[in-house]
Amino acid sequence: MTKLLQESSCRYKTLPVIDTMKRIELSSSTEAYIWAPRVLAGAQLEEQTAALLTIKGGLIASVAHVPRGELPGRITSHPGFYPLAEGTILLPALIDAHVHLSLDGESGQERSRPDESGEALLPRVRRHWEAYDACGIGAVRDGGDRAMAGLRLRRLLAEEGASGPWIVAAGQAIYKQGGYGSFLGPGCSSMEEIFASLQRLAAAGVDQGKILLSGIVSFEEYGRVERSRWTLEELKAVVREGHRLGLRMMAHASSAEAVELALRAGVDSIEHGYFITGEQLREMGARRIAWIPTIIPVAVQARNPLSRCRPGRRAIISRIYREQMAKLSLALQEGVSLGVGTDAGAPGVRHGESLLEEMLLYRRAGLTNRAILQAATATNASILGLDRHGMGTLKTGRKPRLIGVAGNPLAALEALKKVDYYFY
Ligand SMILES: [Zn+2]
């Protein structure tokens, strides 16, 4: 058993304090105990006090109420006993459902060039992954890159037996040649090529398939998005093939037209979905199709001093931002499986630290802290398919991938700015 493997630091833009986080590896431990003054347990994040978690064979074997003073000596003297400090609350580690590990988040210019190999990209991708690790984030879903560096890193980490954030990888994105996405994959010119790409990706071990249905949103003209190059029949066939290969299918859709196509074709999650309609959200709720609205890339542009120089542009960005914010509450009312993803790596969106910023935007949009925490833990785990692997919820039979923070995030999400304990 490894105890307090190493100390790492997490820096948040909004809180420029470097502090230490205790990292404790439990996945390979045969027996361990965590005692926490408070925990957020189960799907409803129910608050329980004086909780003793018994870990056996890398899973939570039980969660019991035992006051600190009543803990038996055989537990308090056990080498795998971790009592958390006064005022600490233990909860599932957060998950970011939409990131681009190969992009730097600075200018967006540092993209994989066609001649750049996966090997050359690997150090950068690893550095970005480490930013999630330093923030105590439990998992990320990587939207892929041309050289499949995200998938390579996932393999490498497994070979090294490294711990830290789990990567759910799309490998490369599938799109029609000539359309948006040249930094995410090679592009396909026929349906045969698309099927071959999907089969090649599945054989390479990707977890999900990603289809690009539209371009990105224009900040120069409200509502302008490059039209989708897909017909419904083509898209249906691709989604069917992805499902046959055992892949969940995520769709990059940045217009109401693209969202409509994605819905009709039966994808599993809709990414971005700017200009999504109330009607579409209702259908997504009824059919349990997830939505990852990625607000922060737009919020960053709305705050950008450069866009201030051009009032027209700024007005368009602000409008897209406000409309997306207004749809969050509606999505929850309609029963949509609402995830949290940052699009980290996009211009101005930093790896790791942006997840809390995205959650704070959900708060500003009127969602309760409980709903936001559920979205970033249990809902994100199910969107990523990690619930099957025991992640996203603190309860018996699940993996102890947990964080401990001072203060209660149900009262103020800012408590998540500083993670004191990271169990994995
Ligand atoms: Zn993206």
Coordinates of C-alpha atoms and ligand atoms in Angstrom, one line a residue:
M1 CA 0.0 0.0 0.0
T2 CA 1.3 3.4 -0.9
K3 CA 0.6 6.2 1.6
L4 CA 0.7 9.9 0.7
L5 CA 2.5 9.1 -2.6
Q6 CA 3.4 12.7 -3.3
E7 CA 2.2 16.2 -2.7
S8 CA 1.0 18.2 -5.6
S9 CA -0.3 21.7 -6.0
C10 CA -3.3 23.2 -7.7
R11 CA -3.4 26.7 -8.9
Y12 CA -6.7 28.5 -9.6
K13 CA -6.9 31.7 -11.5
T14 CA -9.4 33.0 -9.0
L15 CA -7.4 31.9 -6.0
P16 CA -3.7 32.4 -6.6
V17 CA -2.7 30.3 -3.6
I18 CA -0.4 27.4 -4.0
D19 CA -1.3 24.7 -1.5
T20 CA -0.7 21.1 -1.0
M21 CA -3.0 18.2 -1.7
K22 CA -2.6 14.8 -0.2
R23 CA -2.8 12.0 -2.8
I24 CA -3.7 8.6 -1.4
E25 CA -3.8 5.6 -3.6
L26 CA -6.4 3.0 -2.6
S27 CA -7.1 1.1 -5.8
S28 CA -4.5 -1.5 -5.1
S29 CA -5.0 -1.7 -1.4
T30 CA -6.6 -4.8 0.0
E31 CA -7.9 -3.0 3.1
A32 CA -8.1 0.6 4.2
Y33 CA -10.3 2.9 6.2
I34 CA -11.2 6.5 5.7
W35 CA -12.9 8.4 8.5
A36 CA -14.5 11.8 7.5
P37 CA -16.4 14.3 9.6
R38 CA -18.9 14.6 6.8
V39 CA -19.6 12.8 3.4
L40 CA -21.9 13.5 0.5
A41 CA -23.2 10.0 -0.2
G42 CA -25.4 8.3 -2.9
A43 CA -26.9 9.7 -6.0
Q44 CA -28.6 12.5 -4.1
L45 CA -25.4 13.6 -2.4
E46 CA -27.0 13.1 1.0
E47 CA -25.0 14.7 3.9
Q48 CA -23.9 12.2 6.5
T49 CA -21.8 12.9 9.5
A50 CA -18.9 10.9 11.2
A51 CA -18.6 8.4 8.3
L52 CA -16.3 5.4 8.4
L53 CA -15.6 4.0 4.9
T54 CA -14.2 0.5 4.8
I55 CA -12.2 -0.2 1.6
K56 CA -11.7 -3.8 0.5
G57 CA -10.1 -4.9 -2.7
G58 CA -10.1 -1.4 -4.1
L59 CA -13.9 -0.9 -3.6
I60 CA -16.0 0.7 -0.8
A61 CA -17.2 -2.2 1.2
S62 CA -19.3 -0.2 3.7
V63 CA -20.2 3.3 4.8
A64 CA -21.1 3.5 8.5
H65 CA -21.8 6.2 11.1
V66 CA -19.1 6.0 13.8
P67 CA -18.2 9.0 15.9
R68 CA -14.4 9.6 15.9
G69 CA -14.1 8.7 19.6
E70 CA -15.8 5.4 19.1
L71 CA -13.5 4.0 16.4
P72 CA -12.1 0.7 17.5
G73 CA -8.3 0.5 18.1
R74 CA -7.8 -2.1 15.4
I75 CA -8.9 0.5 12.9
T76 CA -7.1 3.6 14.3
S77 CA -3.9 1.6 14.5
H78 CA -4.3 0.1 11.0
P79 CA -1.5 1.3 8.6
G80 CA -4.3 2.0 6.0
F81 CA -6.3 4.3 8.3
Y82 CA -6.9 7.8 7.0
P83 CA -8.7 10.2 9.4
L84 CA -9.6 13.4 7.6
A85 CA -9.1 16.8 9.3
E86 CA -11.9 18.6 11.2
G87 CA -14.2 20.4 8.9
T88 CA -13.4 18.2 5.9
I89 CA -16.2 16.9 3.7
L90 CA -15.6 13.8 1.4
L91 CA -17.4 13.6 -2.0
P92 CA -16.9 11.9 -5.4
A93 CA -14.0 13.4 -7.5
L94 CA -15.3 15.7 -10.2
I95 CA -15.3 14.8 -13.9
D96 CA -14.8 17.0 -16.9
A97 CA -17.0 15.6 -19.8
H98 CA -15.4 17.5 -22.7
V99 CA -11.7 18.4 -23.0
H100 CA -9.1 18.6 -25.8
L101 CA -5.9 17.3 -24.2
S102 CA -3.9 18.1 -27.3
L103 CA -4.8 21.9 -27.3
D104 CA -3.1 24.4 -25.1
G105 CA -6.0 26.7 -24.1
E106 CA -3.7 29.7 -24.5
S107 CA -4.3 30.9 -28.1
G108 CA -5.9 27.8 -29.6
Q109 CA -3.1 28.0 -32.2
E110 CA -1.0 25.2 -30.8
R111 CA -2.9 22.5 -32.6
S112 CA -1.6 19.3 -34.0
R113 CA -0.3 19.8 -37.5
P114 CA -0.7 17.1 -40.0
D115 CA 3.0 16.3 -39.9
E116 CA 3.1 16.2 -36.1
S117 CA 3.3 12.6 -34.8
G118 CA 1.6 11.3 -31.7
E119 CA 5.0 10.8 -30.1
A120 CA 5.9 14.5 -30.6
L121 CA 2.6 15.6 -29.1
L122 CA 2.8 13.3 -26.1
P123 CA 4.7 15.6 -23.7
R124 CA 2.2 18.4 -24.2
V125 CA -0.8 16.1 -23.8
R126 CA 0.7 14.7 -20.7
R127 CA 1.3 18.2 -19.3
H128 CA -2.3 19.0 -19.8
W129 CA -3.4 15.8 -18.2
E130 CA -1.3 16.6 -15.2
A131 CA -3.2 19.8 -14.7
Y132 CA -6.3 17.7 -14.0
D133 CA -4.3 15.5 -11.7
A134 CA -3.1 18.6 -9.7
C135 CA -6.7 19.7 -9.3
G136 CA -7.9 16.3 -8.0
I137 CA -10.2 15.7 -11.0
G138 CA -11.2 12.1 -11.3
A139 CA -11.7 11.7 -15.1
V140 CA -11.9 13.5 -18.4
R141 CA -13.4 12.7 -21.7
D142 CA -10.9 13.7 -24.5
G143 CA -12.5 14.7 -27.8
G144 CA -9.5 13.3 -29.8
D145 CA -6.8 14.7 -32.0
R146 CA -5.4 14.0 -35.4
A147 CA -2.4 12.0 -34.1
M148 CA -4.5 10.2 -31.4
A149 CA -2.1 11.5 -28.7
G150 CA -4.9 11.4 -26.1
L151 CA -5.5 7.7 -26.7
R152 CA -1.7 7.1 -26.7
L153 CA -1.4 8.8 -23.3
R154 CA -4.2 6.7 -21.9
R155 CA -2.3 3.5 -23.1
L156 CA 1.0 4.8 -21.7
L157 CA -0.4 5.6 -18.3
A158 CA -1.9 2.1 -18.1
E159 CA 1.5 0.6 -19.0
E160 CA 3.2 2.7 -16.4
G161 CA 0.5 1.7 -13.8
A162 CA 0.1 5.5 -13.3
S163 CA -2.8 6.7 -11.2
G164 CA -4.7 10.0 -11.6
P165 CA -7.5 11.1 -13.9
W166 CA -9.0 8.4 -16.0
I167 CA -9.1 9.3 -19.7
V168 CA -12.1 8.4 -21.7
A169 CA -10.8 8.7 -25.3
A170 CA -12.5 9.3 -28.6
G171 CA -9.2 9.0 -30.5
Q172 CA -10.1 11.0 -33.5
A173 CA -13.2 12.8 -34.6
I174 CA -15.2 11.6 -37.6
Y175 CA -16.1 14.3 -40.1
K176 CA -16.6 14.8 -43.8
Q177 CA -13.6 16.0 -45.7
G178 CA -13.7 19.7 -46.3
G179 CA -15.7 20.4 -43.1
Y180 CA -14.6 21.7 -39.8
G181 CA -12.2 19.5 -37.7
S182 CA -8.9 19.1 -39.5
F183 CA -7.0 19.1 -36.2
L184 CA -9.2 16.4 -34.8
G185 CA -8.9 13.7 -37.5
P186 CA -8.1 13.1 -41.1
G187 CA -11.6 13.6 -42.5
C188 CA -13.5 11.1 -44.7
S189 CA -14.7 11.4 -48.3
S190 CA -17.1 8.4 -48.5
M191 CA -19.3 6.3 -46.3
E192 CA -16.9 3.4 -46.8
E193 CA -14.1 5.5 -45.4
I194 CA -16.3 6.6 -42.4
F195 CA -17.1 3.0 -41.5
A196 CA -13.4 2.0 -42.0
S197 CA -12.4 4.9 -39.7
L198 CA -14.9 3.9 -37.0
Q199 CA -13.7 0.2 -37.2
R200 CA -10.1 1.3 -37.0
L201 CA -10.7 3.5 -34.0
A202 CA -12.7 0.7 -32.2
A203 CA -9.9 -1.7 -32.8
A204 CA -7.4 0.9 -31.4
G205 CA -9.4 0.8 -28.2
V206 CA -11.3 4.1 -28.1
D207 CA -14.1 4.4 -25.6
Q208 CA -16.5 6.6 -27.6
G209 CA -17.1 7.7 -31.2
K210 CA -17.2 11.4 -31.9
I211 CA -18.9 12.9 -35.0
L212 CA -18.6 16.5 -36.1
L213 CA -22.0 17.6 -37.4
S214 CA -21.4 21.3 -37.8
G215 CA -18.6 23.8 -37.8
I216 CA -18.0 26.2 -34.9
V217 CA -20.2 29.2 -34.1
S218 CA -19.5 32.5 -35.8
F219 CA -18.9 35.4 -33.5
E220 CA -19.2 37.8 -36.5
E221 CA -22.8 37.0 -37.5
Y222 CA -25.4 35.8 -35.0
G223 CA -26.7 32.3 -35.7
R224 CA -24.2 31.6 -38.5
V225 CA -22.8 28.1 -38.3
E226 CA -21.3 26.1 -41.2
R227 CA -24.1 23.9 -42.5
S228 CA -24.0 20.2 -41.8
R229 CA -22.6 18.1 -44.6
W230 CA -24.5 15.0 -43.4
T231 CA -27.8 13.6 -44.5
L232 CA -29.9 11.9 -41.9
E233 CA -29.6 8.5 -43.5
E234 CA -25.8 8.7 -43.5
L235 CA -25.7 9.8 -39.9
K236 CA -28.1 7.1 -38.8
A237 CA -25.9 4.5 -40.4
V238 CA -22.8 5.8 -38.7
V239 CA -24.5 5.9 -35.3
R240 CA -25.8 2.3 -35.8
E241 CA -22.3 1.2 -36.8
G242 CA -20.7 2.9 -33.7
H243 CA -23.3 1.2 -31.4
R244 CA -22.6 -2.1 -33.1
L245 CA -18.9 -1.7 -32.3
G246 CA -19.9 -1.0 -28.6
L247 CA -19.2 2.7 -28.8
R248 CA -21.3 5.5 -27.3
M249 CA -21.6 8.2 -29.9
M250 CA -21.1 11.9 -29.1
A251 CA -22.1 14.6 -31.6
H252 CA -20.4 18.0 -31.9
A253 CA -23.5 20.1 -32.9
S254 CA -23.4 23.8 -32.8
S255 CA -26.6 24.8 -34.5
A256 CA -30.3 23.9 -34.1
E257 CA -30.1 22.1 -37.5
A258 CA -27.2 19.9 -36.3
V259 CA -28.9 19.2 -33.0
E260 CA -32.0 18.1 -34.9
L261 CA -29.9 15.7 -37.1
A262 CA -28.2 14.3 -34.0
L263 CA -31.5 13.7 -32.3
R264 CA -33.1 12.0 -35.3
A265 CA -30.0 9.8 -35.7
G266 CA -30.1 8.7 -32.0
V267 CA -26.7 9.8 -30.7
D268 CA -25.9 9.4 -27.0
S269 CA -24.8 12.9 -26.2
I270 CA -24.9 16.4 -27.8
E271 CA -21.9 18.5 -27.3
H272 CA -22.1 22.4 -27.3
G273 CA -25.6 22.6 -28.8
Y274 CA -25.6 26.4 -29.1
F275 CA -29.0 27.6 -30.4
I276 CA -30.7 24.4 -29.1
T277 CA -34.4 24.8 -28.9
G278 CA -36.8 24.1 -26.0
E279 CA -38.6 21.5 -28.1
Q280 CA -35.3 19.7 -28.7
L281 CA -34.5 19.8 -25.0
R282 CA -37.9 18.2 -24.3
E283 CA -37.2 15.4 -26.7
M284 CA -33.7 14.9 -25.2
G285 CA -35.3 14.6 -21.7
A286 CA -37.8 12.0 -23.0
R287 CA -35.1 10.0 -24.8
R288 CA -32.4 10.4 -22.2
I289 CA -30.0 12.0 -24.6
A290 CA -27.3 13.9 -22.6
W291 CA -26.3 17.5 -23.2
I292 CA -22.9 19.1 -22.5
P293 CA -23.4 22.8 -23.1
T294 CA -19.8 24.0 -22.7
I295 CA -20.5 27.6 -21.7
I296 CA -17.0 28.7 -20.6
P297 CA -15.5 29.0 -24.1
V298 CA -18.2 31.6 -25.0
A299 CA -18.0 33.3 -21.5
V300 CA -14.3 33.7 -22.0
Q301 CA -14.8 35.4 -25.3
A302 CA -17.5 37.6 -23.9
R303 CA -15.0 38.8 -21.2
N304 CA -12.2 39.2 -23.8
P305 CA -11.0 42.8 -24.0
L306 CA -10.3 42.2 -27.8
S307 CA -14.0 41.6 -28.4
R308 CA -14.7 44.9 -26.5
C309 CA -12.9 46.7 -29.3
R310 CA -15.5 45.5 -31.7
P311 CA -18.9 46.3 -30.2
G312 CA -20.9 44.3 -32.8
R313 CA -18.9 41.2 -32.2
R314 CA -19.2 41.6 -28.4
A315 CA -23.0 41.9 -28.6
I316 CA -23.2 38.6 -30.6
I317 CA -21.0 36.7 -28.2
S318 CA -22.9 38.0 -25.2
R319 CA -26.2 37.1 -26.7
I320 CA -25.0 33.5 -27.4
Y321 CA -23.7 33.3 -23.9
R322 CA -27.0 34.6 -22.3
E323 CA -29.1 32.3 -24.4
Q324 CA -27.1 29.2 -23.5
M325 CA -27.2 30.1 -19.8
A326 CA -31.0 30.5 -20.0
K327 CA -31.4 27.0 -21.4
L328 CA -29.7 25.2 -18.4
S329 CA -32.6 25.4 -16.0
L330 CA -35.0 24.5 -18.9
A331 CA -32.8 21.4 -19.6
L332 CA -33.1 20.2 -16.0
Q333 CA -36.9 20.9 -15.9
E334 CA -37.2 18.7 -19.0
G335 CA -35.3 15.9 -17.4
V336 CA -32.2 16.2 -19.7
S337 CA -29.2 14.3 -18.5
L338 CA -27.1 17.5 -18.1
G339 CA -23.4 17.0 -17.9
V340 CA -20.5 19.5 -17.3
G341 CA -17.7 19.9 -19.8
T342 CA -15.4 22.8 -20.5
D343 CA -14.0 22.3 -24.0
A344 CA -10.7 22.9 -22.2
G345 CA -7.9 23.6 -24.7
A346 CA -10.1 26.0 -26.7
P347 CA -8.9 29.6 -26.7
G348 CA -8.8 30.9 -23.1
V349 CA -10.0 27.7 -21.6
R350 CA -7.4 26.2 -19.3
H351 CA -7.1 22.6 -18.4
G352 CA -8.1 21.6 -14.9
E353 CA -9.0 24.9 -13.4
S354 CA -11.8 25.7 -15.9
L355 CA -14.1 22.9 -14.5
L356 CA -14.9 24.8 -11.4
E357 CA -15.4 28.0 -13.5
E358 CA -17.9 26.1 -15.6
M359 CA -19.7 24.9 -12.5
L360 CA -19.9 28.5 -11.2
L361 CA -21.5 29.6 -14.5
Y362 CA -24.2 26.9 -13.9
R363 CA -24.7 28.5 -10.5
R364 CA -25.0 31.9 -12.1
A365 CA -27.6 30.4 -14.4
G366 CA -29.7 29.6 -11.4
L367 CA -29.0 25.9 -10.8
T368 CA -28.7 24.7 -7.2
N369 CA -25.3 23.6 -5.9
R370 CA -26.6 20.1 -5.4
A371 CA -27.8 19.9 -9.1
I372 CA -24.4 21.2 -10.3
L373 CA -22.5 18.7 -8.1
Q374 CA -24.6 15.9 -9.3
A375 CA -24.0 16.9 -12.9
A376 CA -20.2 17.0 -12.4
T377 CA -20.1 13.6 -10.6
A378 CA -22.9 11.0 -11.1
T379 CA -24.3 12.4 -14.4
N380 CA -20.9 12.9 -16.0
A381 CA -19.8 9.4 -14.9
S382 CA -22.8 8.0 -16.7
I383 CA -22.2 10.1 -19.8
L384 CA -18.6 8.8 -19.9
G385 CA -19.7 5.2 -19.2
L386 CA -17.7 5.3 -16.0
D387 CA -20.6 4.5 -13.7
R388 CA -20.1 0.9 -14.9
H389 CA -16.6 1.2 -13.4
G390 CA -17.9 2.3 -10.1
M391 CA -17.2 6.0 -10.4
G392 CA -19.2 9.2 -9.7
T393 CA -21.0 8.2 -6.5
L394 CA -19.8 7.6 -3.0
K395 CA -21.6 4.4 -2.0
T396 CA -21.0 0.7 -1.2
G397 CA -19.6 -1.3 -4.2
R398 CA -18.2 1.8 -5.9
K399 CA -14.6 2.8 -6.3
P400 CA -13.2 5.2 -3.7
R401 CA -12.3 7.9 -6.2
L402 CA -13.0 10.7 -3.8
I403 CA -11.9 14.2 -2.8
G404 CA -11.9 15.9 0.6
V405 CA -12.3 19.6 0.8
A406 CA -12.7 22.1 3.7
G407 CA -16.1 23.6 3.9
N408 CA -19.3 22.3 2.3
P409 CA -19.7 22.7 -1.5
L410 CA -23.5 22.3 -1.1
A411 CA -23.4 25.6 0.7
A412 CA -20.8 27.2 -1.6
L413 CA -19.1 25.6 -4.6
E414 CA -16.0 27.7 -4.0
A415 CA -15.1 25.1 -1.3
L416 CA -13.9 23.1 -4.3
K417 CA -11.2 25.6 -5.1
K418 CA -8.8 23.8 -2.8
V419 CA -8.7 20.0 -2.7
D420 CA -7.0 18.7 0.4
Y421 CA -7.3 15.0 -0.2
Y422 CA -7.4 13.1 -3.4
F423 CA -8.2 9.3 -3.1
Y424 CA -7.9 7.2 -6.2
Ligands
ZN1 ZN -14.7 20.5 -28.2

